CSV table of C-alpha atoms in Angstrom, one decimal:
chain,number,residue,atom,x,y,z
A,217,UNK,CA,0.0,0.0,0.0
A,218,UNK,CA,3.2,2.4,1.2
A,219,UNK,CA,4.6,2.3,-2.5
A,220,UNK,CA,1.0,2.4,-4.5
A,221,UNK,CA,0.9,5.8,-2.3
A,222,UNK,CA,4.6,6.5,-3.3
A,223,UNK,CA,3.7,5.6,-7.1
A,224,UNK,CA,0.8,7.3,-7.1
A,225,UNK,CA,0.6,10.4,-5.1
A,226,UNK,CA,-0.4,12.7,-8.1
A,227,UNK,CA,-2.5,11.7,-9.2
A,228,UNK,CA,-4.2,11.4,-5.9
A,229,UNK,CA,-3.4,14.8,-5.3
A,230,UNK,CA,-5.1,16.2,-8.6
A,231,UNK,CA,-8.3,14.3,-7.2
A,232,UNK,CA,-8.2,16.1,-4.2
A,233,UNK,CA,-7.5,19.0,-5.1
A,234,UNK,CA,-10.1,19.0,-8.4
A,235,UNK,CA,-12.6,18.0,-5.3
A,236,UNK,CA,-12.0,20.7,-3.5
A,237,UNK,CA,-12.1,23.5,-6.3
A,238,UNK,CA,-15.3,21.9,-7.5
A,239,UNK,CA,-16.8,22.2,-4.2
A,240,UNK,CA,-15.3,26.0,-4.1
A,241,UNK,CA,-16.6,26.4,-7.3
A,242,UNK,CA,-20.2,25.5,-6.7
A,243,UNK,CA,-19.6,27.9,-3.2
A,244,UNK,CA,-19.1,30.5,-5.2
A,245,UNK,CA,-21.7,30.9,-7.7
A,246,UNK,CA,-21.2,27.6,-10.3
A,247,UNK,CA,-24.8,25.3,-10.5
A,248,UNK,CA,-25.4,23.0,-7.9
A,249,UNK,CA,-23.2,20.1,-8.5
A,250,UNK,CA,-21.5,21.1,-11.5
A,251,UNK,CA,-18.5,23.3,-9.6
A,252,UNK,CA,-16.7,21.0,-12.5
A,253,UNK,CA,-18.3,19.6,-16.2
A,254,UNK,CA,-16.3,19.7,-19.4
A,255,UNK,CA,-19.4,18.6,-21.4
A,256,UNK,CA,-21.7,21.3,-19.3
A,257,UNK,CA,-19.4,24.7,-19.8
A,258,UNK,CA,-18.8,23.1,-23.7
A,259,UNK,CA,-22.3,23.4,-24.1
A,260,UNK,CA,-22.7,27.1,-22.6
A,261,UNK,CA,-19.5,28.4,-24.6
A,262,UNK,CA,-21.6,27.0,-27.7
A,263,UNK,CA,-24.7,29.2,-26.2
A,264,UNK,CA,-22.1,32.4,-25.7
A,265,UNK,CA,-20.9,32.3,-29.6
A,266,UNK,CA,-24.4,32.0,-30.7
A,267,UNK,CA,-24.1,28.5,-32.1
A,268,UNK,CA,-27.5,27.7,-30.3
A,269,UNK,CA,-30.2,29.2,-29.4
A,270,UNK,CA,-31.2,28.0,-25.5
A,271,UNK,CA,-31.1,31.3,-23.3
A,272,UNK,CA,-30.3,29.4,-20.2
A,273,UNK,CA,-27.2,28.2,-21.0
A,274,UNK,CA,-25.2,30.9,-22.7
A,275,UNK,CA,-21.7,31.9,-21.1
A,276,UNK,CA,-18.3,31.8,-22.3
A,277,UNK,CA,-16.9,29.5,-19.1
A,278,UNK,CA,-13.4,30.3,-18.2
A,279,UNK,CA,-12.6,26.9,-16.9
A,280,UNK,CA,-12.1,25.5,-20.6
A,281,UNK,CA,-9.8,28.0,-21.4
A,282,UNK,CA,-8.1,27.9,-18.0
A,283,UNK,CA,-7.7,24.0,-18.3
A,284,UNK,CA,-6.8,24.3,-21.8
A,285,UNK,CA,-3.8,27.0,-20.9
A,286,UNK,CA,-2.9,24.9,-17.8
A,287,UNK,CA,-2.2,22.0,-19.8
A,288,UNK,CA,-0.5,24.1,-22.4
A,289,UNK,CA,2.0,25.6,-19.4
A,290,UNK,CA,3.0,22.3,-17.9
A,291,UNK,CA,3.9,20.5,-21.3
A,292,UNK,CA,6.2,23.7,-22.6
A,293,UNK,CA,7.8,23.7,-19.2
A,294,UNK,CA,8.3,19.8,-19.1
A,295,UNK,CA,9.1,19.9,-22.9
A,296,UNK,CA,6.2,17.9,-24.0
A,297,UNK,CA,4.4,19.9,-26.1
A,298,UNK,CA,4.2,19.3,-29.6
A,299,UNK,CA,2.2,20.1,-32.1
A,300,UNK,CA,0.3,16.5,-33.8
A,301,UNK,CA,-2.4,15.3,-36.1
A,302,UNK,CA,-3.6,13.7,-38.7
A,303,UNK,CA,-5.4,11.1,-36.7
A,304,UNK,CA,-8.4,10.8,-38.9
A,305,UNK,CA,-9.5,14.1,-38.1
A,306,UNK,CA,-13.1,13.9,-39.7
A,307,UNK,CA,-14.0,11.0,-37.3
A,308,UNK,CA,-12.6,12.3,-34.5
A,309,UNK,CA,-14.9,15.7,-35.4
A,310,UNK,CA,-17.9,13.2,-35.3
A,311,UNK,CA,-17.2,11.0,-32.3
A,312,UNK,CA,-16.8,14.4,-30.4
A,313,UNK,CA,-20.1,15.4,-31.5
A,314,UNK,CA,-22.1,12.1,-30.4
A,315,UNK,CA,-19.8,12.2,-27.0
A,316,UNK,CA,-21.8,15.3,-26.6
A,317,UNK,CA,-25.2,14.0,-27.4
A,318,UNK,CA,-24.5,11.2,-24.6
A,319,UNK,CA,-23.3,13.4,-22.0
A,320,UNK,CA,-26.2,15.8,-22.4
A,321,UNK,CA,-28.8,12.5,-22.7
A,322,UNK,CA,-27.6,12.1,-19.2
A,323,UNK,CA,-26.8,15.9,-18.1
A,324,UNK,CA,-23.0,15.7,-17.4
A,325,UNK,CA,-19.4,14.8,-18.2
A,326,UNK,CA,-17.6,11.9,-16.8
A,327,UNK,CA,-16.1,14.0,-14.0
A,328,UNK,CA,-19.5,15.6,-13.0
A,329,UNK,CA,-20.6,12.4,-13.0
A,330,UNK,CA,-19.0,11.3,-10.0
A,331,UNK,CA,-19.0,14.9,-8.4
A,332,UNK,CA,-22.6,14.6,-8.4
A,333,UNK,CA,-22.3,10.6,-6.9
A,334,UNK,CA,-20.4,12.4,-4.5
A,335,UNK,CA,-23.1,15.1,-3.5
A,336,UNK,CA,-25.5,12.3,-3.2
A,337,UNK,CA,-27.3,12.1,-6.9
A,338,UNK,CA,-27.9,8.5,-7.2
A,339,UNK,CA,-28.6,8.5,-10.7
A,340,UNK,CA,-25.0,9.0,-11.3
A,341,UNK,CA,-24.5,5.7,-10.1
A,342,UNK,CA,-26.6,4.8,-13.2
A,343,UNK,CA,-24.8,6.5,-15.4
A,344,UNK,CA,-21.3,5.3,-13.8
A,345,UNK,CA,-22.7,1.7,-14.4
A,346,UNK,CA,-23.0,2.8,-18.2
A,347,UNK,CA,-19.9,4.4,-18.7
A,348,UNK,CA,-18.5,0.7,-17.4
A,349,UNK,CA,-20.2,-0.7,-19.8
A,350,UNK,CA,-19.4,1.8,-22.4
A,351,UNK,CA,-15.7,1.4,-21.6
A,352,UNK,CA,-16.2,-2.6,-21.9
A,353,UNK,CA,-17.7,-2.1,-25.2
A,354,UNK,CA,-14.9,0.4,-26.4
A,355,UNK,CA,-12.3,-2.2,-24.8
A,356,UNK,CA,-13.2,-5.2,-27.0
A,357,UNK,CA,-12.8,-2.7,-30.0
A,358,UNK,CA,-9.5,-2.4,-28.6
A,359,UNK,CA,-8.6,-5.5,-28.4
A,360,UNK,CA,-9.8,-6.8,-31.6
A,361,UNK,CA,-7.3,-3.6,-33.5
A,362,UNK,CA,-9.2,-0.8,-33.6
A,363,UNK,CA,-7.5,2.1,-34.5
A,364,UNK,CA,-7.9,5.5,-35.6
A,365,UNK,CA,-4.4,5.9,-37.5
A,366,UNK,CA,-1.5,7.8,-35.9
A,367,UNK,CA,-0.7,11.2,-35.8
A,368,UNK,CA,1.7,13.4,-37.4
A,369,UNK,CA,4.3,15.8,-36.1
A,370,UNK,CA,3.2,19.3,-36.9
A,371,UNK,CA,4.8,22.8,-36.3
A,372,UNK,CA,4.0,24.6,-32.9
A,373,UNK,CA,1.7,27.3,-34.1
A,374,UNK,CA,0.0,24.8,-35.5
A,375,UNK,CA,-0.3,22.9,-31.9
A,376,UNK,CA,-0.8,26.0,-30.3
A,377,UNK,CA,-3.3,27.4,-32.8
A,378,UNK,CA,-6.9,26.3,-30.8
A,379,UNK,CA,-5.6,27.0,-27.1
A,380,UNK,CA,-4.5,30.7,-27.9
A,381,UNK,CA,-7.6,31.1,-30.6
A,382,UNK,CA,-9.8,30.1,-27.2
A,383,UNK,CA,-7.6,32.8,-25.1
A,384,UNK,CA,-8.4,35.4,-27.8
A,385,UNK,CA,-12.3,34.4,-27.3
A,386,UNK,CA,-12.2,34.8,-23.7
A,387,UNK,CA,-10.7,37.8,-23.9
A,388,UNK,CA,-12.6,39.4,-26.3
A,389,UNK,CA,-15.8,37.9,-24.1
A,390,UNK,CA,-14.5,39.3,-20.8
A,391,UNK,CA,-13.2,42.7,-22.5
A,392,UNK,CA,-17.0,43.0,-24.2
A,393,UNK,CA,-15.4,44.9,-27.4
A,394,UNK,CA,-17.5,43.2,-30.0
A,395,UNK,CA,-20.5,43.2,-27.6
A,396,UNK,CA,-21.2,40.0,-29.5
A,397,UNK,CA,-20.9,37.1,-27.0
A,398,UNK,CA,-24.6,36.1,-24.9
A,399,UNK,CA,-24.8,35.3,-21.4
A,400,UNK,CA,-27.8,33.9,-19.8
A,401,UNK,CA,-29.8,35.8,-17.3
A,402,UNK,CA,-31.4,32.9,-15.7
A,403,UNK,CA,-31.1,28.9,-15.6
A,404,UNK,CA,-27.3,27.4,-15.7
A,405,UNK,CA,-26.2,30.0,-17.7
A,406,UNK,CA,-26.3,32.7,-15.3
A,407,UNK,CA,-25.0,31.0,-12.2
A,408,UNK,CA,-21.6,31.1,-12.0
A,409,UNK,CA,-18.0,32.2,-10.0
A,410,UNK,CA,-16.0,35.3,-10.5
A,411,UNK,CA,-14.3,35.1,-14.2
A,412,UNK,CA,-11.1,35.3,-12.5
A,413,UNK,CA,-11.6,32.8,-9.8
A,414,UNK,CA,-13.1,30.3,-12.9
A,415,UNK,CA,-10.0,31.2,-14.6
A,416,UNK,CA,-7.3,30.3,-11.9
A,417,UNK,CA,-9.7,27.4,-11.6
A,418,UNK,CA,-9.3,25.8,-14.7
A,419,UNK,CA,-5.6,26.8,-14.9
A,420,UNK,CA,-4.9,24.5,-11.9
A,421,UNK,CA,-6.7,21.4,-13.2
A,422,UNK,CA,-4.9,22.1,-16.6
A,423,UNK,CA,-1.9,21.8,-15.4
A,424,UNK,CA,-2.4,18.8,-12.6
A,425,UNK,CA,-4.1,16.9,-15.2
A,426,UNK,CA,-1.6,17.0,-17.7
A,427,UNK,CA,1.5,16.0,-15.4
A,428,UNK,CA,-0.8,13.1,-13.6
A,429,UNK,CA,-2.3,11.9,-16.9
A,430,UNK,CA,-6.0,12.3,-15.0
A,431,UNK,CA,-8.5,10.4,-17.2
A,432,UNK,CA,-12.1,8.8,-16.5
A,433,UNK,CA,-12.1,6.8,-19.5
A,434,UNK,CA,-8.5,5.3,-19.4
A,435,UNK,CA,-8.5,4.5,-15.9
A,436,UNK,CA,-11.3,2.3,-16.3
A,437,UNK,CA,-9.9,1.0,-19.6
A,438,UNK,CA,-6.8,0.3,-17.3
A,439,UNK,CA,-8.5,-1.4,-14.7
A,440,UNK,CA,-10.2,-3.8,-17.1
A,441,UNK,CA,-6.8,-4.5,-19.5
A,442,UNK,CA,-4.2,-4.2,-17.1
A,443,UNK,CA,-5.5,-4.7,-13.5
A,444,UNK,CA,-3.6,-1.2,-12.9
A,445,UNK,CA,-5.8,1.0,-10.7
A,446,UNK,CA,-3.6,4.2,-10.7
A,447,UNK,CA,-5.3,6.6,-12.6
A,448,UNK,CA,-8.8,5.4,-11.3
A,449,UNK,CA,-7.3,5.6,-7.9
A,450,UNK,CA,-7.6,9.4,-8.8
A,451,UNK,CA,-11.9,10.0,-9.1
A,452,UNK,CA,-11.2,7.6,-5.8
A,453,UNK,CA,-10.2,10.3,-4.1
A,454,UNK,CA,-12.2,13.3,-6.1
A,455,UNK,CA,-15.6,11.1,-4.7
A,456,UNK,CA,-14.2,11.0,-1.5
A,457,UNK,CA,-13.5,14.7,-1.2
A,458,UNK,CA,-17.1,15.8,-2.2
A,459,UNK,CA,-18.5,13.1,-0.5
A,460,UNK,CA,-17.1,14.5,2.9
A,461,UNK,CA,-17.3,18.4,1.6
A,462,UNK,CA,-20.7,18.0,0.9
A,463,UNK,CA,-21.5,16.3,3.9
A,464,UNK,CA,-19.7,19.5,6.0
A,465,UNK,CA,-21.8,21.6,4.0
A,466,UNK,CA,-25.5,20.5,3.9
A,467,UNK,CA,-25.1,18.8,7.1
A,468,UNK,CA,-28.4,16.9,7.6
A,469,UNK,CA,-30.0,18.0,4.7
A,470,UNK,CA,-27.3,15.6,2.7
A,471,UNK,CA,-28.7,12.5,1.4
A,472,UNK,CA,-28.2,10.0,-1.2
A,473,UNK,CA,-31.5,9.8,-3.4
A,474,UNK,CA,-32.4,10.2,-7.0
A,475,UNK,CA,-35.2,12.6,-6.9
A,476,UNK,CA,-34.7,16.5,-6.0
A,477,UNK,CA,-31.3,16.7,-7.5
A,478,UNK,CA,-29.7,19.9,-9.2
A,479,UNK,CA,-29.6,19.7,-13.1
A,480,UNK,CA,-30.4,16.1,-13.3
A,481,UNK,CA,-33.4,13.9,-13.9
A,482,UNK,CA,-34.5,10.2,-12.9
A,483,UNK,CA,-34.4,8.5,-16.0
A,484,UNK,CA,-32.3,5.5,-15.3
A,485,UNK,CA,-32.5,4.4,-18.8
A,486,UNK,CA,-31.7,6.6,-21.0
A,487,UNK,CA,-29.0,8.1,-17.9
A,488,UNK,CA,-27.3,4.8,-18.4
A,489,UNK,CA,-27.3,5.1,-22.0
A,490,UNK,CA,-26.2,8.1,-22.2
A,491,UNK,CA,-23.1,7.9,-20.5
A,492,UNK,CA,-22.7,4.2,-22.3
A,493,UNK,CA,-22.4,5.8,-25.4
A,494,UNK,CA,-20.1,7.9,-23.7
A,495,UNK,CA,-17.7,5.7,-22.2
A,496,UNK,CA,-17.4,3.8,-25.9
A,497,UNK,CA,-16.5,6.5,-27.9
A,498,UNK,CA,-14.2,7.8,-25.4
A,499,UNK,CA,-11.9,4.5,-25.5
A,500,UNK,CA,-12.0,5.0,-29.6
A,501,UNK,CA,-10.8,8.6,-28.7
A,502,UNK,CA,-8.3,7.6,-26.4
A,503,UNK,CA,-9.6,9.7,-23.7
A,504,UNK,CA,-13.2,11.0,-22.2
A,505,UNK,CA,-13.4,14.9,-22.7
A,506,UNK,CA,-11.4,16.3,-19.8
A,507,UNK,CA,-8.7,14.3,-21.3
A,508,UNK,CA,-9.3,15.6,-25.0
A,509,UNK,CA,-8.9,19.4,-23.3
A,510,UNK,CA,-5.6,18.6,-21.6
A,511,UNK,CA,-4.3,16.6,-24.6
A,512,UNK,CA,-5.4,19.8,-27.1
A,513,UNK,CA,-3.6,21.9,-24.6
A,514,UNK,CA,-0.3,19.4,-25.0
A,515,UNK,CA,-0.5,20.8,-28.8
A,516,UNK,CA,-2.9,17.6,-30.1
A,517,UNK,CA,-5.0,19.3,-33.1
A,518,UNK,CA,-6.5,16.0,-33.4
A,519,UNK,CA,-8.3,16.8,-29.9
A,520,UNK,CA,-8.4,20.0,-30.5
A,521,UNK,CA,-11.0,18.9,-33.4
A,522,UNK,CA,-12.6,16.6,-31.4
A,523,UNK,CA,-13.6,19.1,-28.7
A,524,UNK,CA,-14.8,21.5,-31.8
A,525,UNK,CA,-16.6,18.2,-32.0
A,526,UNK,CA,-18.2,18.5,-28.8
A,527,UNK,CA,-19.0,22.1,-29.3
A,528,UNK,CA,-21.0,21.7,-32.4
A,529,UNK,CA,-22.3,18.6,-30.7
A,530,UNK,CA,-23.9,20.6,-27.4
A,531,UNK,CA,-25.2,23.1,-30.3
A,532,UNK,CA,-27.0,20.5,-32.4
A,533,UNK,CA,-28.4,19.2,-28.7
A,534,UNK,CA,-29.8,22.3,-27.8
A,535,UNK,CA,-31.0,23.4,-31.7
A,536,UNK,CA,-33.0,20.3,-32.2
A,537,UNK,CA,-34.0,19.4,-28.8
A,538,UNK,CA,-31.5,16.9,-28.2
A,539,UNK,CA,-30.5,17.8,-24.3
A,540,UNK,CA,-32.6,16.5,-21.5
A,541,UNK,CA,-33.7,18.7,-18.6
A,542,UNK,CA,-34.6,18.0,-15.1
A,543,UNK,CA,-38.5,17.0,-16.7
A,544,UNK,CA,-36.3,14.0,-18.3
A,545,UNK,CA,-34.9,13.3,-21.8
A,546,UNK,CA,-36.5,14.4,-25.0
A,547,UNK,CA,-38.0,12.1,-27.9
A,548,UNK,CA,-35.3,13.4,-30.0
A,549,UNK,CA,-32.4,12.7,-27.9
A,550,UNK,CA,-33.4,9.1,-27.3
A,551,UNK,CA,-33.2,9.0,-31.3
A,552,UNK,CA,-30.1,10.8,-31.2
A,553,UNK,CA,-28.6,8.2,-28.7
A,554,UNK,CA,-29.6,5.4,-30.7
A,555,UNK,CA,-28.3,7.3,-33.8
A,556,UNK,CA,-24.5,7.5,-31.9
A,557,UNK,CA,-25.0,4.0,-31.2
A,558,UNK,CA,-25.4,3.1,-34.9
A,559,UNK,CA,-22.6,5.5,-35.7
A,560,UNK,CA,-20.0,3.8,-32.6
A,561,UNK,CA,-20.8,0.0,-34.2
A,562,UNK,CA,-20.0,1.5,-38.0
A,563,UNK,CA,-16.9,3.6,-37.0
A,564,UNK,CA,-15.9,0.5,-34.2
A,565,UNK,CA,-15.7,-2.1,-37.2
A,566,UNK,CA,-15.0,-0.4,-40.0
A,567,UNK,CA,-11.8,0.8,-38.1
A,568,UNK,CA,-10.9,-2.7,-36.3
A,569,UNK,CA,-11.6,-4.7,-39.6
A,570,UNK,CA,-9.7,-2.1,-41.9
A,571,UNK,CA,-7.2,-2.5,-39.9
A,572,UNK,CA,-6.8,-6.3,-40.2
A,573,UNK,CA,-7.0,-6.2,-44.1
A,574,UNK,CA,-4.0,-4.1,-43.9
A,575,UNK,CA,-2.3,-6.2,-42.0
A,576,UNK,CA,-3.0,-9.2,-44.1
């Protein structure tokens, strides 16, 4: 146990300390149990540049572009960033997309999935037991060859290209120059931190995640190659910390249930098959969308596409009522789900069997 703790300290540090900003986050003005959601602030920086049309979730979050910039920071000062892609670029654009669509089915990310196990929402236990099976799914892909081709060494700029182009938004959203960016007055949209305080936020999970490797999807995938718990050891901790911050702050009104919960509904279906369709197409990405930020920030235009990906994807959900609310998922995202399912078993074979006839 002495040397798992001696291996593994940092990245049980980053869960800690990602716990403890979440909870300061949701303190200080962020939704209930969503101080942290890559898939959520995606969705309301889509809302922010106009790319959809739901006035509750509209603000240009500066935790993306802190975590992006963080990431960006530690790799040029531990000489790993360089700039990469060419990783089937198109597919990658449309796996973000349906990552989207499941993480919006079920009204979170990966990591606000277990920050809101760990403030007592039971039906992120659903969706965690979906995201398993997702990643089991994904796994077998694995196994079996899948690939999505390797990636290319590119110039700097060009790795650098969407992390700055995102600081440029920022400022120009904080600054209010063009006048152009929306922010919501109600719902989501309008509850959040202090810019700056969002801002040194995301900066600090940047730059953890990129020296600890932090990723949902790949510690499970891990786990169920390898028998290596290290980077799952990681949300260990993160659902620990909110589990006992959360206790400390709502005292006896805490209580693990699945009604009554913040931004969330009680759908246990389509919660777990949301964040199923989730968990596969993260594995064929290499990493669930906290990991796509940190590797974009690393200089990875390949996930810098797949979070413009997601971007368009939390657009589409919102344009054609895709997104659930806390009344439940809509008819059209149940198609939607089923429609990225169809799309995950086409793009899962077609890049596992491809494969093989190459190698033959």
């Amino acid at each position: 146990m002495k040397n798992f703790f001696r291996r593994n300290w940092l990245i049980l540090t980053t869960g800690f300390v990602i716990g403890v900003i979440a909870l300061a986050l949701g303190a200080l003005g962020n939704p209930g149990n969503m101080g942290f959601c890559v898939a959520c602030f995606l969705r309301d920086i889509a809302g922010s540049l106009g790319l959809h049309s739901s006035a509750n979730v509209q603000y240009f979050r500066p935790e993306i572009v802190g975590i992006l910039l963080g990431s960006m920071i530690a790799a040029l000062a531990f000489r790993e960033f360089r700039g990469k892609a060419g990783s089937s670029p198109i597919l990658r654009f449309i796996l973000g997309a349906f990552v989207a669509v499941g993480a919006l089915m079920f009204l979170g990310c990966p990591l606000r999935m277990i920050i809101r196990l760990g403030s007592g929402d039971l039906n992120a236990l659903v969706g965690l037991l979906g995201f398993f099976a997702g990643i089991l799914v994904g796994v077998a892909f694995l196994k079996k060859g899948f690939t999505l081709k390797r990636a290319y060494e590119q110039s700097r700029v060009e790795g650098a290209a969407f992390p700055l182009a995102m600081l440029v938004l920022f400022i120009l959203s904080v600054s209010g120059i063009f006048g152009t960016f929306l922010s919501s007055e109600e719902g989501p949209g309008s509850l959040h931190a202090f810019w700056a305080v969002s801002l040194a936020a995301g900066l600090a999970v940047g730059f953890l995640c990129q020296r600890s490797r932090m990723c949902m999807a790949g510690g499970l995938r891990d786990v169920v190659l390898f028998k290596d718990f290290s980077l799952i050891s990681g949300f260990a901790v993160l659902f620990l910390t909110i589990l006992v911050g959360s206790l400390i702050m709502k005292g006896s009104e805490f209580s693990f249930s699945f009604a009554g919960q913040p931004i969330a509904h009680t759908d246990g279906l389509w919660n777990f098959l949301g964040m199923a369709l989730t968990g596969w197409l993260s594995i064929l990405l290499g990493g669930c969308p906290l990991r796509q930020l940190i590797l974009a920030g690393e200089g990875n235009s390949d996930s810098a596409v797949t979070v413009l990906g997601m971007i368009c994807g939390a657009a589409f959900s919102h344009n054609w009522g895709l997104a659930s609310s806390a009344e439940g998922p809509t008819a059209n995202g149940k198609v939607a789900v089923v429609v990225g399912f169809a799309v995950a078993v086409l793009i899962s074979v077609v890049c596992t069997f491809a494969k093989k006839k190459e190698d033959n």
